[in-house]
Coordinates of C-alpha atoms in Angstrom, one line a residue:
M1 CA 37.8 16.3 11.9
K2 CA 36.2 15.8 15.3
S3 CA 32.9 17.2 14.0
V4 CA 32.9 14.7 11.1
Q5 CA 33.6 11.8 13.5
H6 CA 30.9 13.0 15.8
N7 CA 28.4 13.1 12.9
L8 CA 29.4 9.6 11.8
A9 CA 29.0 8.3 15.3
G10 CA 25.6 9.9 15.6
A11 CA 24.5 8.4 12.3
D12 CA 25.7 5.0 13.4
Q13 CA 23.8 5.3 16.6
E14 CA 20.7 6.4 14.7
E15 CA 20.9 3.4 12.4
R16 CA 21.3 1.0 15.4
N17 CA 18.3 2.6 17.1
A18 CA 16.2 2.2 13.9
K19 CA 17.3 -1.4 13.5
R20 CA 16.3 -2.2 17.1
L21 CA 12.9 -0.6 16.5
F22 CA 12.3 -2.7 13.4
A23 CA 13.6 -5.9 15.2
R24 CA 11.0 -5.3 17.9
Y25 CA 8.2 -5.3 15.3
C26 CA 9.7 -8.3 13.4
F27 CA 10.3 -10.4 16.5
P28 CA 7.9 -9.3 19.3
N29 CA 9.0 -12.2 21.5
R30 CA 12.7 -11.7 20.5
Q31 CA 12.8 -15.2 19.1
R32 CA 14.5 -15.4 15.7
F33 CA 13.4 -18.0 13.2
C34 CA 14.0 -19.1 9.6
P35 CA 11.8 -17.1 7.2
R36 CA 11.8 -20.1 4.8
C37 CA 10.7 -23.1 7.1
R38 CA 9.9 -21.2 10.3
S39 CA 12.2 -23.3 12.3
R40 CA 13.7 -21.7 15.5
R41 CA 16.8 -23.8 15.2
V42 CA 19.0 -21.0 13.8
Y43 CA 22.6 -19.9 14.7
L44 CA 24.5 -16.7 14.1
L45 CA 27.4 -16.6 11.6
R46 CA 30.5 -14.4 11.7
D47 CA 29.1 -11.9 9.2
D48 CA 26.0 -11.3 11.3
R49 CA 23.8 -13.4 9.1
R50 CA 22.0 -16.5 10.4
R51 CA 21.7 -20.1 9.2
C52 CA 18.8 -22.5 9.7
A53 CA 19.9 -25.8 11.2
K54 CA 16.9 -27.5 9.7
C55 CA 16.8 -26.4 6.0
R56 CA 20.3 -24.8 5.9
Y57 CA 19.0 -21.5 4.6
T58 CA 21.3 -18.6 5.2
F59 CA 19.5 -15.3 5.8
S60 CA 20.0 -11.8 7.2
E61 CA 18.0 -10.1 10.0
F62 CA 15.0 -9.1 7.9
S63 CA 15.1 -11.6 5.1
G64 CA 11.6 -12.7 3.8
R65 CA 9.9 -9.5 4.9
W66 CA 8.7 -6.4 3.1
L67 CA 11.4 -4.6 4.9
A68 CA 14.0 -6.4 2.7
S69 CA 12.3 -5.4 -0.6
M70 CA 14.3 -2.2 -0.9
N71 CA 18.0 -1.4 -0.6
F72 CA 17.2 1.0 2.2
S73 CA 19.0 1.4 5.5
C74 CA 16.8 1.1 8.6
T75 CA 17.1 4.9 9.1
Q76 CA 15.9 5.5 5.5
W77 CA 13.0 3.1 6.0
L78 CA 12.0 4.8 9.2
R79 CA 12.2 8.3 7.7
F80 CA 10.2 7.1 4.6
L81 CA 7.4 5.7 6.8
E82 CA 7.2 8.9 8.7
L83 CA 6.8 10.9 5.5
F84 CA 4.3 8.4 4.1
A85 CA 2.3 8.6 7.3
R86 CA 2.1 12.3 6.7
H87 CA 0.7 11.7 3.2
E88 CA 3.7 13.2 1.5
S89 CA 3.9 12.5 -2.3
A90 CA 6.5 10.3 -3.9
Y91 CA 8.1 13.5 -5.3
Q92 CA 8.3 15.1 -1.8
I93 CA 9.6 11.9 -0.4
A94 CA 12.3 11.7 -3.0
R95 CA 13.4 15.2 -2.2
S96 CA 13.4 14.7 1.6
L97 CA 15.4 11.5 1.4
D98 CA 17.6 12.6 -1.4
I99 CA 16.8 9.6 -3.5
S100 CA 15.6 9.3 -7.1
Y101 CA 11.9 9.6 -7.9
P102 CA 11.7 6.0 -9.3
T103 CA 13.2 4.7 -6.0
A104 CA 10.6 6.7 -4.1
T105 CA 7.7 5.4 -6.2
R106 CA 9.0 1.8 -5.8
A107 CA 9.0 2.3 -2.0
V108 CA 5.5 3.6 -2.1
F109 CA 4.4 0.6 -4.2
I110 CA 5.9 -1.7 -1.6
I111 CA 4.4 -0.1 1.5
R112 CA 1.0 -0.1 -0.3
Q113 CA 1.3 -3.8 -0.8
A114 CA 2.5 -4.3 2.8
I115 CA -0.4 -2.5 4.4
L116 CA -3.0 -4.1 2.2
T117 CA -1.6 -7.6 2.8
S118 CA -2.3 -6.9 6.5
H119 CA -5.6 -5.0 6.2
A120 CA -7.2 -5.8 2.8
A121 CA -5.5 -8.7 1.1
N122 CA -8.2 -8.9 -1.6
I123 CA -7.0 -5.7 -3.1
L124 CA -3.6 -7.2 -3.9
V125 CA -4.8 -8.5 -7.2
A126 CA -4.6 -4.8 -8.2
T127 CA -1.9 -5.6 -10.7
H128 CA -4.6 -7.1 -12.8
P129 CA -4.7 -4.7 -15.7
H130 CA -8.5 -4.9 -16.3
A131 CA -10.1 -4.9 -12.9
V132 CA -13.4 -3.4 -11.7
W133 CA -13.6 -2.5 -8.0
G134 CA -16.8 -2.4 -5.9
I135 CA -16.6 0.1 -3.1
T136 CA -19.0 0.4 -0.1
Q137 CA -19.0 2.1 3.2
N138 CA -20.3 0.0 6.1
H139 CA -20.8 2.3 9.1
D140 CA -17.4 4.1 9.4
R141 CA -15.3 1.6 7.4
V142 CA -14.7 1.3 3.7
I143 CA -14.5 -2.1 1.9
I144 CA -13.0 -2.4 -1.6
R145 CA -13.5 -5.7 -3.5
R146 CA -12.5 -6.7 -7.0
L147 CA -15.4 -8.1 -9.0
P148 CA -14.0 -10.9 -11.1
D149 CA -17.2 -11.3 -13.1
L150 CA -16.8 -7.7 -14.5
D151 CA -14.2 -6.2 -16.7
P152 CA -14.0 -2.5 -17.8
E153 CA -15.6 -3.2 -21.1
K154 CA -18.7 -4.8 -19.5
A155 CA -18.9 -2.3 -16.7
L156 CA -18.7 0.6 -19.2
F157 CA -22.1 -0.4 -20.6
L158 CA -24.0 -1.2 -17.4
P159 CA -27.3 0.7 -17.2
I160 CA -26.0 3.1 -14.5
A161 CA -24.9 6.7 -14.5
K162 CA -21.1 7.2 -14.6
S163 CA -18.6 10.0 -14.2
V164 CA -15.0 10.3 -15.5
R165 CA -12.4 12.0 -13.4
A166 CA -8.6 11.8 -13.9
G167 CA -9.0 9.0 -16.4
T168 CA -11.0 6.9 -13.9
I169 CA -14.7 6.0 -14.1
Y170 CA -16.9 5.8 -11.0
T171 CA -20.6 5.1 -10.9
N172 CA -23.8 5.5 -9.0
P173 CA -24.7 2.7 -6.5
W174 CA -24.9 -0.7 -8.1
Q175 CA -26.7 -3.9 -6.9
H176 CA -24.3 -6.8 -7.4
P177 CA -25.1 -10.5 -6.7
D178 CA -22.5 -10.3 -3.9
G179 CA -24.2 -7.3 -2.3
P180 CA -24.8 -3.6 -3.0
F181 CA -21.9 -1.3 -3.7
D182 CA -21.9 2.5 -3.3
S183 CA -19.9 2.7 -6.5
L184 CA -17.9 0.8 -9.1
V185 CA -14.5 2.1 -10.0
F186 CA -12.4 1.2 -13.0
R187 CA -10.0 2.5 -15.7
P188 CA -11.6 2.2 -19.2
T189 CA -9.7 0.6 -21.9
R190 CA -10.7 3.3 -24.5
N191 CA -11.7 6.9 -24.7
V192 CA -15.3 7.1 -23.4
L193 CA -16.1 10.7 -23.9
G194 CA -19.0 11.0 -26.3
L195 CA -19.4 7.2 -26.4
K196 CA -23.1 6.3 -26.9
N197 CA -24.8 4.0 -24.4
A198 CA -22.1 4.5 -21.8
Q199 CA -24.3 6.9 -19.8
I200 CA -21.4 9.2 -19.0
S201 CA -22.9 12.1 -17.0
K202 CA -21.6 15.7 -17.0
L203 CA -23.5 16.4 -13.8
P204 CA -22.7 15.2 -10.2
L205 CA -23.8 11.7 -9.4
A206 CA -25.9 10.6 -6.5
I207 CA -22.7 9.1 -5.0
D208 CA -21.1 12.6 -5.0
R209 CA -23.6 13.7 -2.3
L210 CA -22.7 10.9 0.1
A211 CA -20.8 11.7 3.3
G212 CA -17.9 9.7 4.8
F213 CA -15.5 8.2 2.4
W214 CA -16.9 9.8 -0.6
H215 CA -16.8 13.2 1.0
Y216 CA -13.1 12.5 1.8
V217 CA -12.5 11.4 -1.9
R218 CA -14.4 14.4 -3.4
T219 CA -12.6 17.0 -1.3
N220 CA -9.1 15.6 -1.3
R221 CA -7.3 17.6 -4.0
T222 CA -4.3 15.2 -4.1
F223 CA -6.6 12.1 -4.6
W224 CA -7.6 12.8 -8.2
R225 CA -4.5 12.2 -10.3
Q226 CA -3.6 10.0 -13.2
V227 CA -2.7 6.6 -11.9
G228 CA -1.5 3.6 -14.0
T229 CA -4.1 0.9 -14.6
S230 CA -2.2 -1.7 -12.7
Q231 CA -1.9 0.7 -9.7
L232 CA -5.6 1.7 -9.5
G233 CA -6.7 -0.8 -6.9
L234 CA -3.6 -0.2 -4.7
Y235 CA -4.1 3.5 -4.9
W236 CA -7.8 3.4 -3.9
G237 CA -6.9 0.8 -1.3
E238 CA -4.3 3.1 0.3
H239 CA -6.9 5.8 0.6
A240 CA -9.5 3.4 2.0
F241 CA -6.8 2.3 4.5
R242 CA -6.2 6.0 5.5
F243 CA -9.9 6.6 5.9
N244 CA -10.4 3.5 8.0
H245 CA -7.5 4.5 10.3
R246 CA -8.2 8.3 10.2
D247 CA -8.4 8.4 14.0
S248 CA -5.3 6.3 14.6
A249 CA -1.6 7.0 14.6
L250 CA -0.4 5.5 11.3
L251 CA 3.3 5.1 12.0
P252 CA 2.9 2.0 14.3
I253 CA 0.6 0.4 11.8
L254 CA 3.0 1.0 9.0
L255 CA 5.9 -0.4 11.0
Q256 CA 3.9 -3.5 11.8
S257 CA 3.0 -3.9 8.1
I258 CA 6.5 -3.4 6.6
C259 CA 7.9 -5.8 9.1
A260 CA 5.5 -8.6 8.2
L261 CA 6.6 -11.7 6.3
L262 CA 6.0 -11.7 2.6
P263 CA 3.0 -13.8 1.6
P264 CA 4.2 -17.2 0.3
T265 CA 2.9 -16.6 -3.2
E266 CA 3.5 -12.9 -3.4
P267 CA 6.7 -11.7 -5.1
A268 CA 8.7 -8.9 -3.4
A269 CA 7.8 -6.7 -6.4

């Protein structure tokens, strides 16, 4: 009985420590404010929630942040971020946290949105089902942009060599009016194998010989997997984020991202 009580007390202390850690990232100056109107005139209620004296909004400690997008305890969130930083798959995360696979994939979806809101907000239109992405490496950083003037059907017949891998098409370098891109990436809307005029190459492309990000992509065995069309931009965006921060500790960056306020027009997913 004492052992059980000791374990429960340890778990409670671990949760309090994790909550304090997240609070430091959410409120660097320790000043609470209303997530709806940003007023600092808030007061504490008996149930540990707060109420805004200006707009009367009642909220919990982490309301309005990516952190509140999942029904995770702070301990679960911290453990999840540690696993995600180590590049564990959703399946491995589900097993480690003893949660369902759909729950793990939803958490991965949320952290991808969170990190890209902070570091590459233009990728967040990735839920667009018919997007074409331009990817370029500028010195040691990768930039991914959605090209709104192109859709997969148009991109499929551009006069440029293409390769298909894991259901995704990537191309040789392309000169776009907005600037040159090392490659275009998109998910075709139909089966392209054997399609005339699509210029699908069975040989390596020039892009396959580039170093940096493309070497990282080419040699990463876990990168090439079937990804849903609406997830493609988020997926490539995550890998660009990892490449851009390859010499940095990821956990502090992930903590900062998950503790950020949700964009005004962005649903919590």
